[in-house]
Coordinates of C-alpha atoms in Angstrom, one line a residue:
X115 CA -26.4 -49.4 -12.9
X116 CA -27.4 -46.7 -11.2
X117 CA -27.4 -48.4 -7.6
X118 CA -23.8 -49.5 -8.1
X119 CA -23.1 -45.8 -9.4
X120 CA -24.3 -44.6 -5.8
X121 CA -22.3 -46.7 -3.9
X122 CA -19.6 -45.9 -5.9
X123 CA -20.4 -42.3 -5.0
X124 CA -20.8 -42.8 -1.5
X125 CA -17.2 -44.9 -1.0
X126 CA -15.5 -42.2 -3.3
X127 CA -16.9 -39.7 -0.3
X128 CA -15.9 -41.6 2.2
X129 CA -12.4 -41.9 1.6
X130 CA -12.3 -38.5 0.8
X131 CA -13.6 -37.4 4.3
X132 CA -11.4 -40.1 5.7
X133 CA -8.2 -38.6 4.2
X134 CA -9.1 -35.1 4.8
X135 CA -10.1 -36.3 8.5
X136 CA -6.5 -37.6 8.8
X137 CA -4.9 -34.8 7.9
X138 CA -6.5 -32.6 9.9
X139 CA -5.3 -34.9 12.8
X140 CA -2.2 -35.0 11.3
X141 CA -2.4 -31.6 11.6
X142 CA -2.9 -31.4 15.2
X143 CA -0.2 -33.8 15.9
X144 CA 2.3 -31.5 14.4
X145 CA 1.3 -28.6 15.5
X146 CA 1.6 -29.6 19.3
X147 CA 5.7 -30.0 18.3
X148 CA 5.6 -26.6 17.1
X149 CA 3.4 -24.3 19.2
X150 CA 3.3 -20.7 18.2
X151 CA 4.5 -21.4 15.1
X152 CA 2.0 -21.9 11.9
X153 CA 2.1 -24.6 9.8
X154 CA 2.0 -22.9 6.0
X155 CA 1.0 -25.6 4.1
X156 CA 0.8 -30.1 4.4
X157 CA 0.7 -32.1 1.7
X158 CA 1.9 -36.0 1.2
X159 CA 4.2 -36.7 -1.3
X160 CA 4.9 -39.0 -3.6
X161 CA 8.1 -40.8 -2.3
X162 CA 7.9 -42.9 0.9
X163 CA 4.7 -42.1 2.6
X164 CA 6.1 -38.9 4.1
X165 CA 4.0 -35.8 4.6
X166 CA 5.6 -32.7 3.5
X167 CA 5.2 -29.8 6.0
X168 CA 6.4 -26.2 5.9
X169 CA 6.4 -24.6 8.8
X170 CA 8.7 -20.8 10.0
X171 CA 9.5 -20.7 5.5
X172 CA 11.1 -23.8 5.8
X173 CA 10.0 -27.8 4.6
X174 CA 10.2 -30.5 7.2
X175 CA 9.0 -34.0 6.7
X176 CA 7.6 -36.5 8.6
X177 CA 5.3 -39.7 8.9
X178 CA 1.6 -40.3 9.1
X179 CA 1.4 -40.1 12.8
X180 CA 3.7 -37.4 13.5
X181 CA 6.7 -39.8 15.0
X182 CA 9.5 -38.8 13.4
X183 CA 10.6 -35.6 11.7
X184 CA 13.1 -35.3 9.1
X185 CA 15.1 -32.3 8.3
X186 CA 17.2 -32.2 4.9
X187 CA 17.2 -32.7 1.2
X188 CA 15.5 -35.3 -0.7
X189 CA 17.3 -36.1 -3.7
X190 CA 16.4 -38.1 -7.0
X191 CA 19.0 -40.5 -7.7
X192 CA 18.4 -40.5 -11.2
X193 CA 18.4 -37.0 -11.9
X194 CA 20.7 -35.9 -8.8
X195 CA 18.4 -33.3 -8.4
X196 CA 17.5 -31.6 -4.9
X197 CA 13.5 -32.0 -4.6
X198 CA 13.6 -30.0 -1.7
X199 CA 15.3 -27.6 -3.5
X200 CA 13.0 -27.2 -6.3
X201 CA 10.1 -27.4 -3.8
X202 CA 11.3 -24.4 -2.0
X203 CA 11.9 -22.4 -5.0
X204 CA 8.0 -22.9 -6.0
X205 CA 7.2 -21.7 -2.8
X206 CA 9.5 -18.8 -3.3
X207 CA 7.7 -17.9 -6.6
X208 CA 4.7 -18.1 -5.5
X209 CA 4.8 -16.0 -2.1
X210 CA 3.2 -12.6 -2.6
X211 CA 3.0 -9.7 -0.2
X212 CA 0.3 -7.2 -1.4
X213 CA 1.8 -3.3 -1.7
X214 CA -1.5 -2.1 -0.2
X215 CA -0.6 -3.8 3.1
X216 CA 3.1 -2.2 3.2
X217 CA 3.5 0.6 5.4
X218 CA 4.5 2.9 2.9
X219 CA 4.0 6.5 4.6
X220 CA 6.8 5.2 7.1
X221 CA 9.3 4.2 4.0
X222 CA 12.0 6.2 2.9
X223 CA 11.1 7.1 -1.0
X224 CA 13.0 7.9 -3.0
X225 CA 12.5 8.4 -7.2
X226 CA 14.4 8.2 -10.1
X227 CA 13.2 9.5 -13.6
X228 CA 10.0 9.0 -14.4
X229 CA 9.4 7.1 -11.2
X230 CA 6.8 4.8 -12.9
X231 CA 7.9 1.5 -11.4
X232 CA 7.3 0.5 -7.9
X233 CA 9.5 -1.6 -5.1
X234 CA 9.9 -1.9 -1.3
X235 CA 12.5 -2.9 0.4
X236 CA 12.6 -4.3 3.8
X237 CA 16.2 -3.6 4.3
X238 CA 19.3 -3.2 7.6
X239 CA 21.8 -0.9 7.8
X240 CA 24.4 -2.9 8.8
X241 CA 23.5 -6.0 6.4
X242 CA 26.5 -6.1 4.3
X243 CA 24.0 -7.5 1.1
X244 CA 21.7 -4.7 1.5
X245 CA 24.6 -2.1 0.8
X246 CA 25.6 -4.6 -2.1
X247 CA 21.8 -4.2 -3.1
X248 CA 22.2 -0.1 -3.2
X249 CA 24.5 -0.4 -5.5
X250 CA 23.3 -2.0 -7.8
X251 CA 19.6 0.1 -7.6
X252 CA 21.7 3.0 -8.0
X253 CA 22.3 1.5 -11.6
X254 CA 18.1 1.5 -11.9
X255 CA 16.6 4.5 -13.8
X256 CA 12.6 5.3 -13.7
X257 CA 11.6 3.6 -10.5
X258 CA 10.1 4.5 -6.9
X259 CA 11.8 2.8 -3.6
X260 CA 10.6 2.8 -0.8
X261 CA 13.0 1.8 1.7
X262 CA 11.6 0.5 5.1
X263 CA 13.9 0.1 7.8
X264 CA 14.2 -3.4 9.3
X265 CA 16.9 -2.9 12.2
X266 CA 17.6 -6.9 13.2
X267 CA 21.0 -7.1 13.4
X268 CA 23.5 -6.3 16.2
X269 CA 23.4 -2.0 17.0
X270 CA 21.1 -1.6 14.0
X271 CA 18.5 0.0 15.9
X272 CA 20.9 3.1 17.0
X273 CA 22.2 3.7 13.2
X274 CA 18.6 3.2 11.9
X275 CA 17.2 5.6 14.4
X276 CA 20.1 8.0 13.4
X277 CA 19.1 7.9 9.7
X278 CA 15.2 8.1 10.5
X279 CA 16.5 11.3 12.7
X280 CA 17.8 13.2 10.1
X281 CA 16.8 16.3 8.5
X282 CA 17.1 14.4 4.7
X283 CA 15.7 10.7 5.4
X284 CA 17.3 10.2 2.1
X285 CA 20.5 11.9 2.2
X286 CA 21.7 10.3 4.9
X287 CA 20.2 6.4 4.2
X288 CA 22.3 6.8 0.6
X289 CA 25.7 8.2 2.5
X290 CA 25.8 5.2 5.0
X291 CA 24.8 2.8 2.5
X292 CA 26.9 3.8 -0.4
X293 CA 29.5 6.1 1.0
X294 CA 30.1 4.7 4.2
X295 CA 29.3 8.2 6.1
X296 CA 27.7 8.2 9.5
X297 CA 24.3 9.6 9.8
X298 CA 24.2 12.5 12.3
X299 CA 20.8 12.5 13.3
X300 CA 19.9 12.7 17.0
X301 CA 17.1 10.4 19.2
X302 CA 13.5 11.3 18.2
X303 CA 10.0 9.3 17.9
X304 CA 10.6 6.8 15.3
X305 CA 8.5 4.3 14.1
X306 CA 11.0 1.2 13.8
X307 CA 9.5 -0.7 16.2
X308 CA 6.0 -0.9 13.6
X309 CA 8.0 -1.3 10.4
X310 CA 9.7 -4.6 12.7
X311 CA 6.1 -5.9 13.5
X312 CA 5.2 -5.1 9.5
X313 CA 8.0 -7.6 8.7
X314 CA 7.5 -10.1 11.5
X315 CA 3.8 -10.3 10.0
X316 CA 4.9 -10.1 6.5
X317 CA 7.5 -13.4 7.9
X318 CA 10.5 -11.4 6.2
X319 CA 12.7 -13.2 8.2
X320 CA 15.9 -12.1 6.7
X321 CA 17.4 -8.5 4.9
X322 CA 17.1 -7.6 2.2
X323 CA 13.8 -8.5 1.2
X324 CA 12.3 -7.0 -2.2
X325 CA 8.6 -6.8 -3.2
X326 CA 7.8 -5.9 -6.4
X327 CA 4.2 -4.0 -7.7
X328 CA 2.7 -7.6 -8.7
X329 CA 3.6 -9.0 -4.8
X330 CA 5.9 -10.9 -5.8
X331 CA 9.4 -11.3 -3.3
X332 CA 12.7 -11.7 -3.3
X333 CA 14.9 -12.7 -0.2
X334 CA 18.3 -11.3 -1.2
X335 CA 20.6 -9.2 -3.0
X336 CA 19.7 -9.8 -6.6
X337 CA 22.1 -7.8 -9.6
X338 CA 20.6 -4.7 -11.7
X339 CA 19.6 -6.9 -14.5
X340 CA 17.2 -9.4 -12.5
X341 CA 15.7 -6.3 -10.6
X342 CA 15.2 -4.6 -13.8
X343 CA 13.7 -8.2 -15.3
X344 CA 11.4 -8.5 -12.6
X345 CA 10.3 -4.9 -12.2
X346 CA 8.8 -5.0 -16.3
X347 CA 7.6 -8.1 -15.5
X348 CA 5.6 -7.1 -12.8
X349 CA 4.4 -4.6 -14.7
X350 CA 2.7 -6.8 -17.1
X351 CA 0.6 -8.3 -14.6

């Protein structure tokens, strides 16, 4: 009994090295399609042999060897429901960017109330969903902001070095974004081209992007009521 029990041990280990020796070469294979990208996470799925790989934020599949890539939504035909799109949103919920690697001395902070809750925001002046987003936080009460300016978009860099320029950081994010006033401020030093590198490594890949106290993130312009939702929930934790 205990003979056959060791075999049994030693086959259970080999397959196991066998599979995790594939994948690593699966790995590989992939990885030379997409160089200078990282590959986030492989797994195999349950449905037709294919691999699951996410790679840039977003979920490709392909085969065992790496032949073929596939690029779109695979549905249940019983439920008609998107498992791609439930797959993303588990990655969404469970992507977390720690506060304490946020480069929060270059935000602009501003508080409300008692200032107890805390959220960045990765955010363009000329996103049309970010100024959506400012009005709605101007409906938030007892909270801390800190804005970080993410100039991507077309002549953002000159109205973002404008509002860093200014003699009220504040003053004259909340008149562009809310009251549509140009901010006055002339060149200076600024340090836009860090807060871009902080996003590029933080793979905020779009504006805006919220983080909340527990890590958790939010790609989008999300109404008072979720932000409020999320900021006591984050609290909890």
């Amino acid at each position: 009994m205990r003979l056959h029990q060791f075999f049994m041990f030693l086959l259970l280990g080999f397959i196991f090295n066998y599979a995790f020796a594939d994948e690593t070469q699966l790995r590989k294979m992939i990885q030379a399609h997409f160089p200078g990208s990282e590959i986030e996470s492989l797994r195999k799925t349950p449905y037709m042999s294919l691999y699951e790989v996410v790679i840039g934020g977003e979920i490709i599949y392909t085969d065992e060897k790496a032949e073929y890539f596939f690029v779109g939504h695979i549905v249940d035909t019983k439920t008609r429901v998107s498992l791609t799109s439930e797959r993303m949103q588990e990655l969404r919920d469970a992507r977390r960017i720690a506060m304490d690697t946020l480069p929060l001395e270059l935000g602009i902070k501003a508080v409300k109330g008692n200032g107890k809750r805390t959220l960045v925001v990765y955010s363009d002046p000329h996103c049309p969903y970010c100024k959506k987003l400012e009005a709605e936080l101007a409906k938030v009460n007892d909270i801390t902001i800190y804005t970080l300016l993410y100039p991507i978009l077309k002549n953002s860099m000159q109205t973002a070095t404008a509002i860093w320029c200014s003699a009220d950081r504040l003053k004259a994010w909340d008149d562009f974004m809310l009251r549509g006033i140009a901010p006055t401020g002339k060149d200076c030093e600024t340090p836009l081209n860090t807060l871009l590198q902080s996003g590029q490594k933080n793979k905020v890949n779009g504006t805006p992007t919220l983080i909340f106290a527990d890590g958790s993130v939010v790609s989008g312009m999300i109404p008072a009521e979720e932000i409020e939702k999320r900021l006591n929930d984050a609290g909890k934790k």
